[in-house]
mmCIF file of C-alpha atoms in Angstrom:
data_model
loop_
_atom_site.group_PDB
_atom_site.id
_atom_site.type_symbol
_atom_site.label_atom_id
_atom_site.label_comp_id
_atom_site.label_asym_id
_atom_site.label_seq_id
_atom_site.Cartn_x
_atom_site.Cartn_y
_atom_site.Cartn_z
ATOM 1 C CA MET A 1 2.511 -19.692 -11.870
ATOM 2 C CA SER A 2 -0.344 -19.232 -9.405
ATOM 3 C CA ALA A 3 -3.987 -18.763 -10.414
ATOM 4 C CA ALA A 4 -4.162 -15.425 -8.545
ATOM 5 C CA PHE A 5 -2.401 -13.380 -5.889
ATOM 6 C CA LEU A 6 -4.549 -14.794 -3.076
ATOM 7 C CA PRO A 7 -4.240 -18.396 -1.908
ATOM 8 C CA GLU A 8 -7.103 -20.878 -2.027
ATOM 9 C CA PRO A 9 -10.006 -19.510 0.081
ATOM 10 C CA PRO A 10 -11.472 -21.351 3.082
ATOM 11 C CA GLN A 11 -13.863 -24.075 1.963
ATOM 12 C CA GLY A 12 -17.091 -23.263 3.769
ATOM 13 C CA PRO A 13 -20.464 -24.390 2.418
ATOM 14 C CA ALA A 14 -20.941 -21.340 0.145
ATOM 15 C CA ALA A 15 -17.476 -21.678 -1.418
ATOM 16 C CA LYS A 16 -17.990 -25.395 -1.930
ATOM 17 C CA ALA A 17 -21.316 -24.670 -3.644
ATOM 18 C CA ALA A 18 -19.648 -22.127 -5.969
ATOM 19 C CA TYR A 19 -16.907 -24.639 -6.814
ATOM 20 C CA GLU A 20 -19.511 -27.323 -7.492
ATOM 21 C CA ASP A 21 -21.412 -24.923 -9.782
ATOM 22 C CA ASP A 22 -18.233 -24.338 -11.798
ATOM 23 C CA LEU A 23 -17.495 -28.060 -11.983
ATOM 24 C CA SER A 24 -21.045 -28.725 -13.137
ATOM 25 C CA SER A 25 -21.112 -25.983 -15.790
ATOM 26 C CA ASP A 26 -17.472 -25.805 -16.929
ATOM 27 C CA GLY A 27 -15.830 -29.025 -15.763
ATOM 28 C CA TYR A 28 -13.256 -27.152 -13.666
ATOM 29 C CA VAL A 29 -13.113 -24.465 -10.964
ATOM 30 C CA ASN A 30 -12.534 -21.049 -12.509
ATOM 31 C CA ASN A 31 -9.653 -18.969 -11.199
ATOM 32 C CA LEU A 32 -12.019 -16.035 -10.733
ATOM 33 C CA THR A 33 -14.253 -18.203 -8.527
ATOM 34 C CA ARG A 34 -11.253 -18.959 -6.325
ATOM 35 C CA VAL A 35 -10.707 -15.197 -5.901
ATOM 36 C CA TRP A 36 -14.362 -14.327 -5.324
ATOM 37 C CA CYS A 37 -14.855 -17.180 -2.846
ATOM 38 C CA TRP A 38 -13.029 -15.166 -0.246
ATOM 39 C CA ARG A 39 -16.533 -13.663 -0.011
ATOM 40 C CA PRO A 40 -18.875 -16.119 -1.750
ATOM 41 C CA ASP A 41 -21.851 -14.182 -0.398
ATOM 42 C CA VAL A 42 -20.691 -11.128 -2.351
ATOM 43 C CA LEU A 43 -20.169 -13.270 -5.465
ATOM 44 C CA MET A 44 -23.708 -14.587 -5.160
ATOM 45 C CA SER A 45 -25.136 -11.101 -4.607
ATOM 46 C CA PHE A 46 -23.233 -9.802 -7.617
ATOM 47 C CA GLN A 47 -24.467 -12.670 -9.811
ATOM 48 C CA ASN A 48 -28.046 -12.259 -8.586
ATOM 49 C CA THR A 49 -28.035 -8.504 -9.201
ATOM 50 C CA ARG A 50 -26.689 -8.992 -12.722
ATOM 51 C CA ALA A 51 -29.287 -11.696 -13.404
ATOM 52 C CA GLU A 52 -32.038 -9.432 -12.090
ATOM 53 C CA LEU A 53 -30.893 -6.604 -14.357
ATOM 54 C CA LEU A 54 -30.977 -8.844 -17.421
ATOM 55 C CA SER A 55 -34.133 -10.812 -16.564
ATOM 56 C CA ALA A 56 -36.446 -7.980 -17.561
ATOM 57 C CA SER A 57 -34.190 -6.386 -20.171
ATOM 58 C CA THR A 58 -35.074 -6.236 -23.846
ATOM 59 C CA LEU A 59 -31.405 -6.322 -24.828
ATOM 60 C CA SER A 60 -30.805 -9.550 -26.746
ATOM 61 C CA ALA A 61 -28.295 -12.145 -25.560
ATOM 62 C CA ARG A 62 -26.088 -11.305 -28.535
ATOM 63 C CA GLU A 63 -26.280 -7.559 -27.748
ATOM 64 C CA VAL A 64 -25.223 -8.324 -24.165
ATOM 65 C CA ALA A 65 -22.322 -10.431 -25.457
ATOM 66 C CA VAL A 66 -21.204 -7.595 -27.773
ATOM 67 C CA LEU A 67 -21.505 -5.107 -24.923
ATOM 68 C CA VAL A 68 -19.510 -7.203 -22.454
ATOM 69 C CA ALA A 69 -16.844 -8.281 -24.969
ATOM 70 C CA ALA A 70 -16.306 -4.658 -26.019
ATOM 71 C CA THR A 71 -16.192 -3.549 -22.378
ATOM 72 C CA ALA A 72 -13.677 -6.227 -21.375
ATOM 73 C CA ALA A 73 -11.444 -5.525 -24.364
ATOM 74 C CA ALA A 74 -11.526 -1.757 -23.789
ATOM 75 C CA ARG A 75 -10.616 -2.408 -20.142
ATOM 76 C CA GLY A 76 -7.720 -4.654 -21.221
ATOM 77 C CA ASP A 77 -9.153 -7.620 -19.309
ATOM 78 C CA SER A 78 -7.944 -10.811 -20.975
ATOM 79 C CA TYR A 79 -10.016 -13.128 -18.760
ATOM 80 C CA CYS A 80 -13.434 -11.635 -19.558
ATOM 81 C CA SER A 81 -12.439 -10.896 -23.159
ATOM 82 C CA LEU A 82 -11.734 -14.570 -23.728
ATOM 83 C CA ALA A 83 -14.860 -15.731 -21.883
ATOM 84 C CA TRP A 84 -17.204 -13.329 -23.642
ATOM 85 C CA GLY A 85 -15.372 -13.641 -26.963
ATOM 86 C CA VAL A 86 -16.139 -17.367 -26.811
ATOM 87 C CA ARG A 87 -19.806 -16.627 -26.013
ATOM 88 C CA LEU A 88 -20.077 -14.102 -28.818
ATOM 89 C CA ALA A 89 -18.407 -16.499 -31.264
ATOM 90 C CA GLY A 90 -21.055 -19.072 -30.356
ATOM 91 C CA MET A 91 -23.807 -16.551 -31.127
ATOM 92 C CA SER A 92 -22.198 -15.313 -34.333
ATOM 93 C CA ASP A 93 -18.829 -16.609 -35.528
ATOM 94 C CA GLU A 94 -15.225 -16.347 -34.451
ATOM 95 C CA GLU A 95 -14.440 -13.612 -37.000
ATOM 96 C CA THR A 96 -17.153 -11.337 -35.583
ATOM 97 C CA ALA A 97 -16.124 -12.022 -31.988
ATOM 98 C CA ALA A 98 -12.450 -11.377 -32.734
ATOM 99 C CA ALA A 99 -13.355 -8.161 -34.555
ATOM 100 C CA VAL A 100 -15.326 -6.849 -31.551
ATOM 101 C CA LEU A 101 -12.364 -7.635 -29.281
ATOM 102 C CA ARG A 102 -10.116 -5.642 -31.639
ATOM 103 C CA GLY A 103 -12.564 -2.707 -31.774
ATOM 104 C CA ASP A 104 -13.828 -3.426 -35.297
ATOM 105 C CA GLU A 105 -17.603 -3.173 -35.651
ATOM 106 C CA ALA A 106 -18.024 -3.864 -39.388
ATOM 107 C CA ALA A 107 -19.983 -7.117 -38.927
ATOM 108 C CA LEU A 108 -22.378 -5.738 -36.306
ATOM 109 C CA SER A 109 -25.915 -4.432 -36.576
ATOM 110 C CA GLU A 110 -26.567 -0.738 -36.020
ATOM 111 C CA ARG A 111 -27.721 -1.405 -32.436
ATOM 112 C CA GLU A 112 -24.722 -3.639 -31.698
ATOM 113 C CA THR A 113 -22.330 -1.048 -33.145
ATOM 114 C CA ALA A 114 -23.882 1.643 -30.965
ATOM 115 C CA LEU A 115 -23.583 -0.584 -27.872
ATOM 116 C CA ALA A 116 -19.947 -1.487 -28.592
ATOM 117 C CA ASP A 117 -19.069 2.166 -29.140
ATOM 118 C CA TRP A 118 -20.926 3.174 -25.948
ATOM 119 C CA SER A 119 -19.043 0.483 -24.012
ATOM 120 C CA ARG A 120 -15.705 1.835 -25.125
ATOM 121 C CA ARG A 121 -16.705 5.420 -24.307
ATOM 122 C CA VAL A 122 -17.892 4.505 -20.814
ATOM 123 C CA VAL A 123 -14.789 2.419 -20.106
ATOM 124 C CA THR A 124 -12.266 4.962 -21.318
ATOM 125 C CA ASP A 125 -13.804 8.163 -19.915
ATOM 126 C CA PRO A 126 -17.350 8.155 -18.519
ATOM 127 C CA ASN A 127 -17.087 11.872 -17.745
ATOM 128 C CA ALA A 128 -16.552 12.629 -21.440
ATOM 129 C CA THR A 129 -19.879 11.143 -22.545
ATOM 130 C CA THR A 130 -22.436 13.633 -23.794
ATOM 131 C CA GLU A 131 -26.147 13.881 -24.393
ATOM 132 C CA ALA A 132 -25.336 13.495 -28.102
ATOM 133 C CA ASP A 133 -23.809 10.077 -27.304
ATOM 134 C CA THR A 134 -27.046 8.889 -25.703
ATOM 135 C CA GLN A 135 -28.981 10.305 -28.658
ATOM 136 C CA ARG A 136 -26.840 8.151 -30.993
ATOM 137 C CA LEU A 137 -27.968 5.140 -28.964
ATOM 138 C CA ARG A 138 -31.603 6.222 -29.380
ATOM 139 C CA ASP A 139 -31.058 6.769 -33.093
ATOM 140 C CA ALA A 140 -29.797 3.167 -33.318
ATOM 141 C CA GLY A 141 -33.078 1.961 -31.823
ATOM 142 C CA LEU A 142 -32.314 1.725 -28.113
ATOM 143 C CA ASN A 143 -34.858 3.076 -25.675
ATOM 144 C CA ASP A 144 -33.920 4.949 -22.506
ATOM 145 C CA ARG A 145 -34.414 1.915 -20.279
ATOM 146 C CA GLU A 146 -32.080 -0.148 -22.507
ATOM 147 C CA ILE A 147 -29.515 2.662 -22.362
ATOM 148 C CA PHE A 148 -29.674 2.571 -18.558
ATOM 149 C CA GLU A 149 -29.423 -1.245 -18.535
ATOM 150 C CA ALA A 150 -26.469 -1.239 -20.938
ATOM 151 C CA THR A 151 -24.647 1.389 -18.884
ATOM 152 C CA THR A 152 -25.300 -0.470 -15.648
ATOM 153 C CA LEU A 153 -24.082 -3.713 -17.206
ATOM 154 C CA ILE A 154 -20.872 -1.967 -18.306
ATOM 155 C CA ALA A 155 -20.367 -0.662 -14.750
ATOM 156 C CA PHE A 156 -20.991 -4.124 -13.273
ATOM 157 C CA ARG A 157 -18.463 -5.639 -15.692
ATOM 158 C CA LEU A 158 -15.894 -2.975 -14.807
ATOM 159 C CA ALA A 159 -16.304 -3.715 -11.097
ATOM 160 C CA PHE A 160 -16.072 -7.475 -11.652
ATOM 161 C CA SER A 161 -13.034 -7.147 -13.930
ATOM 162 C CA THR A 162 -11.297 -4.774 -11.545
ATOM 163 C CA VAL A 163 -11.492 -7.289 -8.696
ATOM 164 C CA ASN A 164 -10.270 -10.123 -10.935
ATOM 165 C CA ASP A 165 -7.443 -8.089 -12.458
ATOM 166 C CA ALA A 166 -6.262 -6.409 -9.260
ATOM 167 C CA LEU A 167 -6.063 -9.743 -7.448
ATOM 168 C CA GLY A 168 -4.243 -11.416 -10.328
ATOM 169 C CA ALA A 169 -6.903 -13.864 -11.546
ATOM 170 C CA ARG A 170 -5.411 -15.428 -14.656
ATOM 171 C CA PRO A 171 -7.545 -16.734 -17.523
ATOM 172 C CA ASP A 172 -8.108 -20.448 -17.063
ATOM 173 C CA ALA A 173 -5.993 -22.671 -19.297
ATOM 174 C CA GLN A 174 -9.162 -24.559 -20.263
ATOM 175 C CA LEU A 175 -10.814 -21.304 -21.338
ATOM 176 C CA VAL A 176 -7.885 -20.456 -23.593
ATOM 177 C CA GLU A 177 -7.738 -23.986 -25.008
ATOM 178 C CA ASN A 178 -11.453 -23.946 -25.840
ATOM 179 C CA ALA A 179 -11.473 -20.453 -27.365
ATOM 180 C CA PRO A 180 -11.590 -20.226 -31.155
ATOM 181 C CA GLU A 181 -8.209 -19.412 -32.647
ATOM 182 C CA LEU A 182 -9.190 -15.939 -33.887
ATOM 183 C CA VAL A 183 -10.559 -15.019 -30.450
ATOM 184 C CA ARG A 184 -7.301 -16.158 -28.794
ATOM 185 C CA GLU A 185 -5.277 -14.157 -31.331
ATOM 186 C CA ALA A 186 -7.369 -11.009 -30.700
ATOM 187 C CA VAL A 187 -6.653 -11.020 -26.954
ATOM 188 C CA THR A 188 -3.161 -9.539 -26.911
ATOM 189 C CA PHE A 189 -3.603 -7.702 -23.598
ATOM 190 C CA GLY A 190 -4.109 -8.430 -19.924
ATOM 191 C CA ARG A 191 -2.831 -11.297 -17.844
ATOM 192 C CA PRO A 192 -1.629 -14.485 -19.528
ATOM 193 C CA ALA A 193 -3.284 -17.838 -18.809
#
């Protein structure tokens, strides 16, 4: 079974640098990197824009992990659900991470619950959101800038996941092997590893 629908991209300097970054951080080249390295300049721009968004954000790392895990699961993206489920498990525990992936918010703070719910609303039907929905985010303690940042992060994740999913990027076997058991069991959707 191939890693994606596209073959290995040409190995110019930018692609080689992206591969080396993966090897350095993960010990292997991610399947999604192989897809995105058809345009490594776009991958870098995407990563830089996301980093810029988060660099001045007051959303906590755990809130971002909840937001992205909920977004990926609502989208049905197994790759990002596993990756962010692992991150969230490291910031909390595997039960909490698996629950977020299943749409259960019982173990989350009020802010995290609001963010997870917002993620699912934006993913499933952004045109159905209402002013009352944004007020619920405010009532949970989010300010308007954080609401914008959360929404933008959801949109970025949807774009990233859409490219990965449409071009057949499969979750890396190493990612699945390293995921906590409950996180693996919660990801019953998307492409197999």
